[in-house]
Tab-separated table of C-alpha atoms in Angstrom:
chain	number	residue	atom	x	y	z
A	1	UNK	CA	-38.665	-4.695	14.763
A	2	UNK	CA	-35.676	-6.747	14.147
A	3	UNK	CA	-37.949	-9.158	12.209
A	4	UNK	CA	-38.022	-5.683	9.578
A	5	UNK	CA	-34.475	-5.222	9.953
A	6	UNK	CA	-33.034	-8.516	8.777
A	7	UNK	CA	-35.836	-7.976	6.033
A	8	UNK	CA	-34.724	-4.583	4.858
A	9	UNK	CA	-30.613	-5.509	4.913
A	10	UNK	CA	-31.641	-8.325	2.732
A	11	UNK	CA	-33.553	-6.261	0.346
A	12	UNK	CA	-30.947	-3.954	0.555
A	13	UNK	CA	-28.472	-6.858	-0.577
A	14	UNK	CA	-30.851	-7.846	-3.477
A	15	UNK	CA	-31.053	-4.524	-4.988
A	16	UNK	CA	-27.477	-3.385	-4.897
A	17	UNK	CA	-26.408	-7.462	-5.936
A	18	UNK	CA	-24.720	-6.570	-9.747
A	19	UNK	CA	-23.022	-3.683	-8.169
A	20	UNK	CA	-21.189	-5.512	-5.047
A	21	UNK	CA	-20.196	-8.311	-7.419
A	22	UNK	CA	-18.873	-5.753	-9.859
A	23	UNK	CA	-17.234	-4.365	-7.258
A	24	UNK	CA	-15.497	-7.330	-5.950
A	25	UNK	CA	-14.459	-8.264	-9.378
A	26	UNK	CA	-13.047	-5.202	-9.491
A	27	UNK	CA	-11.470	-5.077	-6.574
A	28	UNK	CA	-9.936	-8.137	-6.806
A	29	UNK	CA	-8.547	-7.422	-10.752
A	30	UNK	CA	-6.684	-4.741	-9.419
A	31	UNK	CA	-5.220	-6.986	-6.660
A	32	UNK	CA	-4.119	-9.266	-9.318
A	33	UNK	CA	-2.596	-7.218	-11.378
A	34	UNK	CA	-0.955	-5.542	-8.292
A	35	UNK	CA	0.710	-9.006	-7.472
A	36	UNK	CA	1.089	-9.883	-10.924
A	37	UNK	CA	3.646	-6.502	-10.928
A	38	UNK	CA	6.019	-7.739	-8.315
A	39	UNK	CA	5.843	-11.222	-9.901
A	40	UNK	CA	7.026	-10.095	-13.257
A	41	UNK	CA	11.014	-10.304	-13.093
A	42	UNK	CA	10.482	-13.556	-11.688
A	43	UNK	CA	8.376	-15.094	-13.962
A	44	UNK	CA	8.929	-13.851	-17.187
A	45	UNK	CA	11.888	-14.024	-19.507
A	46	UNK	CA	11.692	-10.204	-21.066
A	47	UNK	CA	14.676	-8.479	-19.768
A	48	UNK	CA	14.007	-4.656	-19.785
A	49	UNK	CA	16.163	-3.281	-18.106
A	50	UNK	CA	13.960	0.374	-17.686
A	51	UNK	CA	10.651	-1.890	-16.949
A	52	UNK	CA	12.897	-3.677	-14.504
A	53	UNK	CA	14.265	-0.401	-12.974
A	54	UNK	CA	10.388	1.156	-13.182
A	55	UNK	CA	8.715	-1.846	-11.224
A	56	UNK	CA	11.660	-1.841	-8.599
A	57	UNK	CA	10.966	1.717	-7.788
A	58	UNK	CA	7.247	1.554	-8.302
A	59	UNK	CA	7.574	-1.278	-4.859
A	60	UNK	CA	10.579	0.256	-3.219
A	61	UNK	CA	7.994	2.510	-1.849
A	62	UNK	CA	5.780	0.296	0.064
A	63	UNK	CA	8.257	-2.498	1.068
A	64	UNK	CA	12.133	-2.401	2.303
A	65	UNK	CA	12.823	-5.066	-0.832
A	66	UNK	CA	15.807	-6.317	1.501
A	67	UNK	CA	17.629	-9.453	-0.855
A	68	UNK	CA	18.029	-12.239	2.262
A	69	UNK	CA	13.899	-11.196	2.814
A	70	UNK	CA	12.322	-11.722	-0.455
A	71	UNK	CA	11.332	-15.170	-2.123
A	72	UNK	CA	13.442	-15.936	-5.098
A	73	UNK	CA	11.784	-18.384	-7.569
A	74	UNK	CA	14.847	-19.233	-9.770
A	75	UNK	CA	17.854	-16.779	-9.934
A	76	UNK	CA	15.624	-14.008	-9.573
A	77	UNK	CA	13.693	-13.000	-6.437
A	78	UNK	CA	10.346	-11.204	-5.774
A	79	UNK	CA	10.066	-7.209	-5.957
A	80	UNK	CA	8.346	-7.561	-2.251
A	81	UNK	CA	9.674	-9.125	0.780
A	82	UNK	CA	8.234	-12.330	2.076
A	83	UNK	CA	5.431	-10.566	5.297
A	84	UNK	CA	4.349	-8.037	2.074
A	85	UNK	CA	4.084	-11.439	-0.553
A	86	UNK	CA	2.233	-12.951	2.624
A	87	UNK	CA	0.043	-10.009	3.375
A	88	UNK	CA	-1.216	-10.021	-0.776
A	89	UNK	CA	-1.260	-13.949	-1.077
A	90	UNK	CA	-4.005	-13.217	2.118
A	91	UNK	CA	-6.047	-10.856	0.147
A	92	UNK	CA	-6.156	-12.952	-2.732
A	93	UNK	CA	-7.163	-15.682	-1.345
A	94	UNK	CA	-9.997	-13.626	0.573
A	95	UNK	CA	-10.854	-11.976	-2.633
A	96	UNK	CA	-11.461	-15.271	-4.183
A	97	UNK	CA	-13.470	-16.512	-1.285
A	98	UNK	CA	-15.344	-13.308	-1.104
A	99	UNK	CA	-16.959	-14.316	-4.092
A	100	UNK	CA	-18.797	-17.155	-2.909
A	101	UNK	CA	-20.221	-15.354	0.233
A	102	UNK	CA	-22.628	-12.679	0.735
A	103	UNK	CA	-21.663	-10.200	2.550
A	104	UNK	CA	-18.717	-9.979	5.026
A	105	UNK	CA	-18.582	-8.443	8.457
A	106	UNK	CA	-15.191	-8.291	9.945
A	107	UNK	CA	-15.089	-6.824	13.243
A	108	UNK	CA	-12.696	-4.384	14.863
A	109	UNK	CA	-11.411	-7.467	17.346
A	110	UNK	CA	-10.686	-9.727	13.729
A	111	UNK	CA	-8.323	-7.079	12.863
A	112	UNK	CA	-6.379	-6.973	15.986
A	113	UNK	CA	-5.768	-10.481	16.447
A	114	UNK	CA	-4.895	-11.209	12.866
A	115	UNK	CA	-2.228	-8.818	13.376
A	116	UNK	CA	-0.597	-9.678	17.001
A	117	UNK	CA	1.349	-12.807	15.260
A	118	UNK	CA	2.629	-10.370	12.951
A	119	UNK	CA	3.760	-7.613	15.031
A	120	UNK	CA	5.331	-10.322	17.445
A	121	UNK	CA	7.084	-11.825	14.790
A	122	UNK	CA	8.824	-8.585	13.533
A	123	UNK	CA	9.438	-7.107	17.087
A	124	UNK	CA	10.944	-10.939	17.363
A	125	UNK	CA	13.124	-10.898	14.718
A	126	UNK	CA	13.961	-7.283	15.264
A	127	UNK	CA	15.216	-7.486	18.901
A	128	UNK	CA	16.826	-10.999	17.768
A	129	UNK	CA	15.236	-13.304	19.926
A	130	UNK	CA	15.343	-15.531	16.398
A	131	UNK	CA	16.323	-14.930	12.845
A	132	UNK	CA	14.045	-14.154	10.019
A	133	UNK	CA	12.274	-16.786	8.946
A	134	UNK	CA	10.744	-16.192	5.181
A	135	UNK	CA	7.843	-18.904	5.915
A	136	UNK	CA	7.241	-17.545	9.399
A	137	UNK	CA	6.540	-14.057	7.481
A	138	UNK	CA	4.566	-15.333	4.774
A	139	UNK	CA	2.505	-17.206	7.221
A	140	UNK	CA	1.978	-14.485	9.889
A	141	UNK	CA	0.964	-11.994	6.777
A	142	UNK	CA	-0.919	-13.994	4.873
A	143	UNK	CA	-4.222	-14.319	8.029
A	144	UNK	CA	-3.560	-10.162	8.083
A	145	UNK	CA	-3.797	-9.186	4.454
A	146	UNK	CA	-7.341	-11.825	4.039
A	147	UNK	CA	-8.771	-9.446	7.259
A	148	UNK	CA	-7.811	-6.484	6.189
A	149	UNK	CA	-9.524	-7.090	2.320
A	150	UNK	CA	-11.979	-8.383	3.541
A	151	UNK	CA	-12.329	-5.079	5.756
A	152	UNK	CA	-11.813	-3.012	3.267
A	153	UNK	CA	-14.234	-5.057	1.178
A	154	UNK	CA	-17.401	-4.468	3.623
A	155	UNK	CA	-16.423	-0.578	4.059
A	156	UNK	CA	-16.210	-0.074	-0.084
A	157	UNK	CA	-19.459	-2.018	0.004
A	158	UNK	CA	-21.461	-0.192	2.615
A	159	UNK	CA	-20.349	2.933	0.532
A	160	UNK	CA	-22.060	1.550	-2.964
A	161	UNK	CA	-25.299	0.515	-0.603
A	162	UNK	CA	-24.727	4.222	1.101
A	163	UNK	CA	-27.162	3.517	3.578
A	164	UNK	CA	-25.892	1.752	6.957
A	165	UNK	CA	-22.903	3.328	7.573
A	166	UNK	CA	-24.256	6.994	6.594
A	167	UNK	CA	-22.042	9.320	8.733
A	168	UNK	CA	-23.198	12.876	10.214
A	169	UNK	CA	-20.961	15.490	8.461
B	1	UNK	CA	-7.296	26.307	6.244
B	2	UNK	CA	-9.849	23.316	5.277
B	3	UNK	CA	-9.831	21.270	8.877
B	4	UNK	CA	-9.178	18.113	6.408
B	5	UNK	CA	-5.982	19.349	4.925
B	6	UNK	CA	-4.286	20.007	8.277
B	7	UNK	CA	-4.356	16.316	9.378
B	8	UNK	CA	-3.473	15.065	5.882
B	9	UNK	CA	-0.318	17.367	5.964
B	10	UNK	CA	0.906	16.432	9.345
B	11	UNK	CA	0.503	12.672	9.033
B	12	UNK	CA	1.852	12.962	5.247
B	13	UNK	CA	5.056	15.129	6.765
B	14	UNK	CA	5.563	12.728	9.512
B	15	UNK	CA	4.929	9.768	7.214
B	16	UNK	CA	7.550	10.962	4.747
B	17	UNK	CA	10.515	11.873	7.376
B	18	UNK	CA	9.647	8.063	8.658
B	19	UNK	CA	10.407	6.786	5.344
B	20	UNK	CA	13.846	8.402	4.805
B	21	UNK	CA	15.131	7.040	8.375
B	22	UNK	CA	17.129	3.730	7.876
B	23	UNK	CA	15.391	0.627	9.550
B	24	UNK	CA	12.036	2.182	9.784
B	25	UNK	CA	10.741	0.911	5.984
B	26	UNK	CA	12.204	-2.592	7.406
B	27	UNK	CA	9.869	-2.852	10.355
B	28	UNK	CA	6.638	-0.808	8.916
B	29	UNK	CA	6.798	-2.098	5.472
B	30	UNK	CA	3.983	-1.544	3.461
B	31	UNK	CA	1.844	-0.519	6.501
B	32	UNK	CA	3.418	2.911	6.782
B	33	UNK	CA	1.367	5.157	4.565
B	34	UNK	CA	-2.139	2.738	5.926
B	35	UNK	CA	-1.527	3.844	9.543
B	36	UNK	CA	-0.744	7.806	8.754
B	37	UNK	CA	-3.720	7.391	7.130
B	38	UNK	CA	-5.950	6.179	9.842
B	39	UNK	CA	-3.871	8.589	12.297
B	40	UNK	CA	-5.065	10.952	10.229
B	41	UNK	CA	-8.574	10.191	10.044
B	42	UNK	CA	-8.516	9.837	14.107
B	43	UNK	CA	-6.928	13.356	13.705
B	44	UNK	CA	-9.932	14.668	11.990
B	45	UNK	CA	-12.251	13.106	14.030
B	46	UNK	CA	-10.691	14.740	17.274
B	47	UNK	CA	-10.700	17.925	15.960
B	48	UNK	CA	-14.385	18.060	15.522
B	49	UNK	CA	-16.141	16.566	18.496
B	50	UNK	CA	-19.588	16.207	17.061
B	51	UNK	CA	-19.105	14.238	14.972
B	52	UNK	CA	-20.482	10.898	15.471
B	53	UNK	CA	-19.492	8.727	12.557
B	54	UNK	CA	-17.128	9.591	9.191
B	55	UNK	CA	-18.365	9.175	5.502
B	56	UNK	CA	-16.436	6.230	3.426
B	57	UNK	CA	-15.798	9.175	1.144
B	58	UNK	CA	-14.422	11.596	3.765
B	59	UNK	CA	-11.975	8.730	4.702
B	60	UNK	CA	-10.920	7.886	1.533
B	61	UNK	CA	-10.129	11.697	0.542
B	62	UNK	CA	-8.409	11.896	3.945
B	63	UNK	CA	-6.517	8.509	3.337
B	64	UNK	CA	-5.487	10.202	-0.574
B	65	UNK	CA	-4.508	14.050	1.231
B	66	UNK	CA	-1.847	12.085	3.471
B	67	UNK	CA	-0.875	9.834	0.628
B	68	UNK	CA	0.007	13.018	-1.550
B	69	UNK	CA	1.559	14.859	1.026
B	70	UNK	CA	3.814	11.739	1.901
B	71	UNK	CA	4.729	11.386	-1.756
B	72	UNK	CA	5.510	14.703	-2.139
B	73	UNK	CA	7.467	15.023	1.087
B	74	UNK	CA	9.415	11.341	0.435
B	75	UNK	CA	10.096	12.623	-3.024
B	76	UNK	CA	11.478	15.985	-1.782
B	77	UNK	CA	13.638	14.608	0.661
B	78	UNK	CA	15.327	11.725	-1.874
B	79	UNK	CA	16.081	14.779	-4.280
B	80	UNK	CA	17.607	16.501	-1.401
B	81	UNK	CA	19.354	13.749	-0.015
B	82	UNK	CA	20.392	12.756	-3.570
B	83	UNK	CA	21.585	16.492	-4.022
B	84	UNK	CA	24.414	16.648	-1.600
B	85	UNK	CA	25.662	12.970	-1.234
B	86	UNK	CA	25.490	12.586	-5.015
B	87	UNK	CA	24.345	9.510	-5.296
B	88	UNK	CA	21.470	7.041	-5.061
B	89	UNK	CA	20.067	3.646	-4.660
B	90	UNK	CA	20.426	3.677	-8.906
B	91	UNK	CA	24.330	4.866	-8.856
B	92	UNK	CA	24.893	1.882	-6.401
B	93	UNK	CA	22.977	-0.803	-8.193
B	94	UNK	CA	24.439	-0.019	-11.318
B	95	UNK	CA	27.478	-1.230	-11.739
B	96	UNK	CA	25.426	-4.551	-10.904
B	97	UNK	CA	22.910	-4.094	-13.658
B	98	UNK	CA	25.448	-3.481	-16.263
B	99	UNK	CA	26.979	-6.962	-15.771
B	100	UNK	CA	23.991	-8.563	-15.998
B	101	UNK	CA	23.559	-6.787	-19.420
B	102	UNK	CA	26.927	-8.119	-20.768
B	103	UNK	CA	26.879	-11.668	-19.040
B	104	UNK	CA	23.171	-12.226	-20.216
B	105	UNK	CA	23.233	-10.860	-24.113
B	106	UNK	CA	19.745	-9.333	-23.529
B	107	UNK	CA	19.747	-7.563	-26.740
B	108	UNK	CA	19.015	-3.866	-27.988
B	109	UNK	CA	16.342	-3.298	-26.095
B	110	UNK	CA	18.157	-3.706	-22.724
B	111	UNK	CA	21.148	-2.063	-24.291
B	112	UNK	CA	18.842	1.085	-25.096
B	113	UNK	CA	17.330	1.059	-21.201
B	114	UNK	CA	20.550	0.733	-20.102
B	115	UNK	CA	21.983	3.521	-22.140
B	116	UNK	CA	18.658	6.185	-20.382
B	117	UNK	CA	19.792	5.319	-17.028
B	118	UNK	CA	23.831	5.556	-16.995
B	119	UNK	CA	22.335	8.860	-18.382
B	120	UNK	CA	21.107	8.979	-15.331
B	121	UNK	CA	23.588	8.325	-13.253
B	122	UNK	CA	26.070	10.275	-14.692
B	123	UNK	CA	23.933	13.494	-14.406
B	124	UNK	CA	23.091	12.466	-10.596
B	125	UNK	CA	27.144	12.067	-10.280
B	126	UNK	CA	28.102	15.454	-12.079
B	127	UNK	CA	25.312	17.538	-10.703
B	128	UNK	CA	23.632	15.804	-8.195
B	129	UNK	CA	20.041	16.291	-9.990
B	130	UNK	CA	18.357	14.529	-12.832
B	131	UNK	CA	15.201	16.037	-14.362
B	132	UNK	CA	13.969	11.998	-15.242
B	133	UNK	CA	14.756	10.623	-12.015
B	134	UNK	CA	13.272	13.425	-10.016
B	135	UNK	CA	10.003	12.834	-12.157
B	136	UNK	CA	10.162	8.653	-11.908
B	137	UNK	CA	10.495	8.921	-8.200
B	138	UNK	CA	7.520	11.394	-7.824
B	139	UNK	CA	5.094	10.162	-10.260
B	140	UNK	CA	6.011	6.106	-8.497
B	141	UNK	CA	5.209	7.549	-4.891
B	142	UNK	CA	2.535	9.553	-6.019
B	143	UNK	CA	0.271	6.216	-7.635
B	144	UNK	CA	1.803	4.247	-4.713
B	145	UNK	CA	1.293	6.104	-1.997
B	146	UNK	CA	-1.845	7.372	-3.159
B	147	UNK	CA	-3.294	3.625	-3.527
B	148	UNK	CA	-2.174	2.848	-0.166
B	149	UNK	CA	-3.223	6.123	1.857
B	150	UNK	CA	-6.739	5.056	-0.008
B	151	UNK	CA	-6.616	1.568	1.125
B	152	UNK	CA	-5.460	3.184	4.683
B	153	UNK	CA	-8.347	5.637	4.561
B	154	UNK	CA	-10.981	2.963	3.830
B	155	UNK	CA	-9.661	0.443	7.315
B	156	UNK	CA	-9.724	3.465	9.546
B	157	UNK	CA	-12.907	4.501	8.523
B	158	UNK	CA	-14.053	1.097	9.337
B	159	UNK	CA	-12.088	0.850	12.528
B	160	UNK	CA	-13.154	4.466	13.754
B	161	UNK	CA	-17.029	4.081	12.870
B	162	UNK	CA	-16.553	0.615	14.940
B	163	UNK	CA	-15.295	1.387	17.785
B	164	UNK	CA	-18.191	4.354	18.043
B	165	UNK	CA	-20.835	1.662	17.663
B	166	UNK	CA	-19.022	-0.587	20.081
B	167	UNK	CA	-18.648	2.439	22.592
């Protein structure tokens, strides 16, 4: 019975193969160019001011952008804070690595302990037991962001396969 | 109404009054929109008790009907707030941008941005509205938030469908 099982996951791996790795490819362009956004005043020399003014905006709405909490290469600094540059720098680097495996399974308990160093470091540095440390951030993000891709990863994938995860609406 | 609007509207309107209190963007970040959606898909869930496990699909629209209702809130409320005090997070920065303008030379092309948003500002200081800012800060939340509240919708689903299997 479970001999069967292990056959028909693996079959069902095979056949839907060029559509997980398009997927992942996918996936992962979009993550690049997602962190290549909030990389652009730092890295590049065109000074637009509207482009400047659009990408600020475009991440004021997912992260605080706080000056003394983002990572300034140069004069200029990052459009995310240090946790959010963390959390990304995670998924790419699990994106990459996804690549070379075959299918992940993340559990529920993954999730929760990849983000306990996180939440204790902000409720930390909130209630001011010590001050903000931009490593400590990118560190504590960084383990949270390459669980949650590669969460999100298995859950996009068991929609393309459509058949484990089938749910009874 | 449609049983998956109703939890899409309440997390959305709770996750858009979050947004416009100081400090709270500081702590929740970029995980704000995420977790109203996967409230909202535990929302969903609890108001139908047979159901046994939620479609990827049904999570992701759930995750993108919070997402839009945030952005829409979140947008309302800047124009609002933007409305009576008369000013913005643009007004304040400008001053800022315009000397790096002038110190750095940048050339016509900066000159010409530059010259679209003191437009800006000055209509947000005279009348407290401006037609292109009121646009650029609902069309930005609506493609962020939307990406996120997916992204949110897809991790609850897994989480939710989990914890069944585990239970």
């Amino acid at each position: 019975m479970q001999h069967t099982e292990v056959i028909n996951s693996t079959e069902l791996i095979f056949e839907h193969r060029p559509k997980i790795i398009l997927m992942r490819f996918l996936l992962l362009s979009f993550l690049s160019f997602w962190i290549l956004g909030f990389l652009l005043p730092a890295i590049s020399s065109a000074n637009n001011m509207m482009t400047n003014f659009l990408l600020s905006k475009i991440y004021s709405s997912v992260c605080h952008q706080e000056s003394a909490k983002c990572i300034s290469i140069g004069s200029t600094s990052m459009l995310v804070c240090a946790r959010c540059a963390g959390i990304y720098a995670g998924a790419l680097i699990a994106g990459l690595l996804s690549l070379l495996t075959n299918r992940p399974s993340i559990s529920r308990r993954a999730l929760i302990f990849s983000s306990i160093p996180l939440a204790i470091d902000v409720f930390l540095t909130f209630t001011g037991v010590y001050k903000y440390s931009q490593s400590l951030a990118f560190t504590t993000g960084l383990a949270f962001g390459g669980i949650v891709y590669l969460l999100i990863l298995s859950e996009l994938e068991n929609f393309f396969s459509n058949k484990p995860f089938k749910g009874n609406e | 109404m449609n049983k998956k609007y109703l939890p899409g509207l309440v997390c959305g309107f709770g996750a858009a009054v979050l947004t416009t209190i100081p400090g709270v963007q500081t702590i929740a970040c970029c995980l704000l929109v995420p977790i109203a959606s996967v409230i909202s898909i535990f929302l969903y869930k609890k108001s139908q008790p047979g159901l046994l496990k939620i479609q990827t699909g049904t999570g992701i629209l759930l995750g993108l009907l919070t997402a839009v209702f945030a952005a829409l809130f979140a947008s309302g409320f800047e124009i609002i707030i933007t409305y009576i005090t008369r000013t913005s997070d643009l007004v304040t920065s400008m001053p800022q941008a315009e000397k790096v303008v002038k110190d750095m030379n940048l050339g016509p092309a900066a000159e010409e941005s530059m010259e679209v948003l003191k437009q800006m500002v000055s209509e947000i200081q005279s009348k407290g509205f401006s037609f292109l800012y009121a646009f650029l800060i609902t069309a930005t939340n609506l493609i962020t938030y939307s990406i996120f509240g997916m992204l949110g919708g897809l991790i609850g689903t897994a989480v939710i469908n989990k914890r069944n299997q585990s239970v």
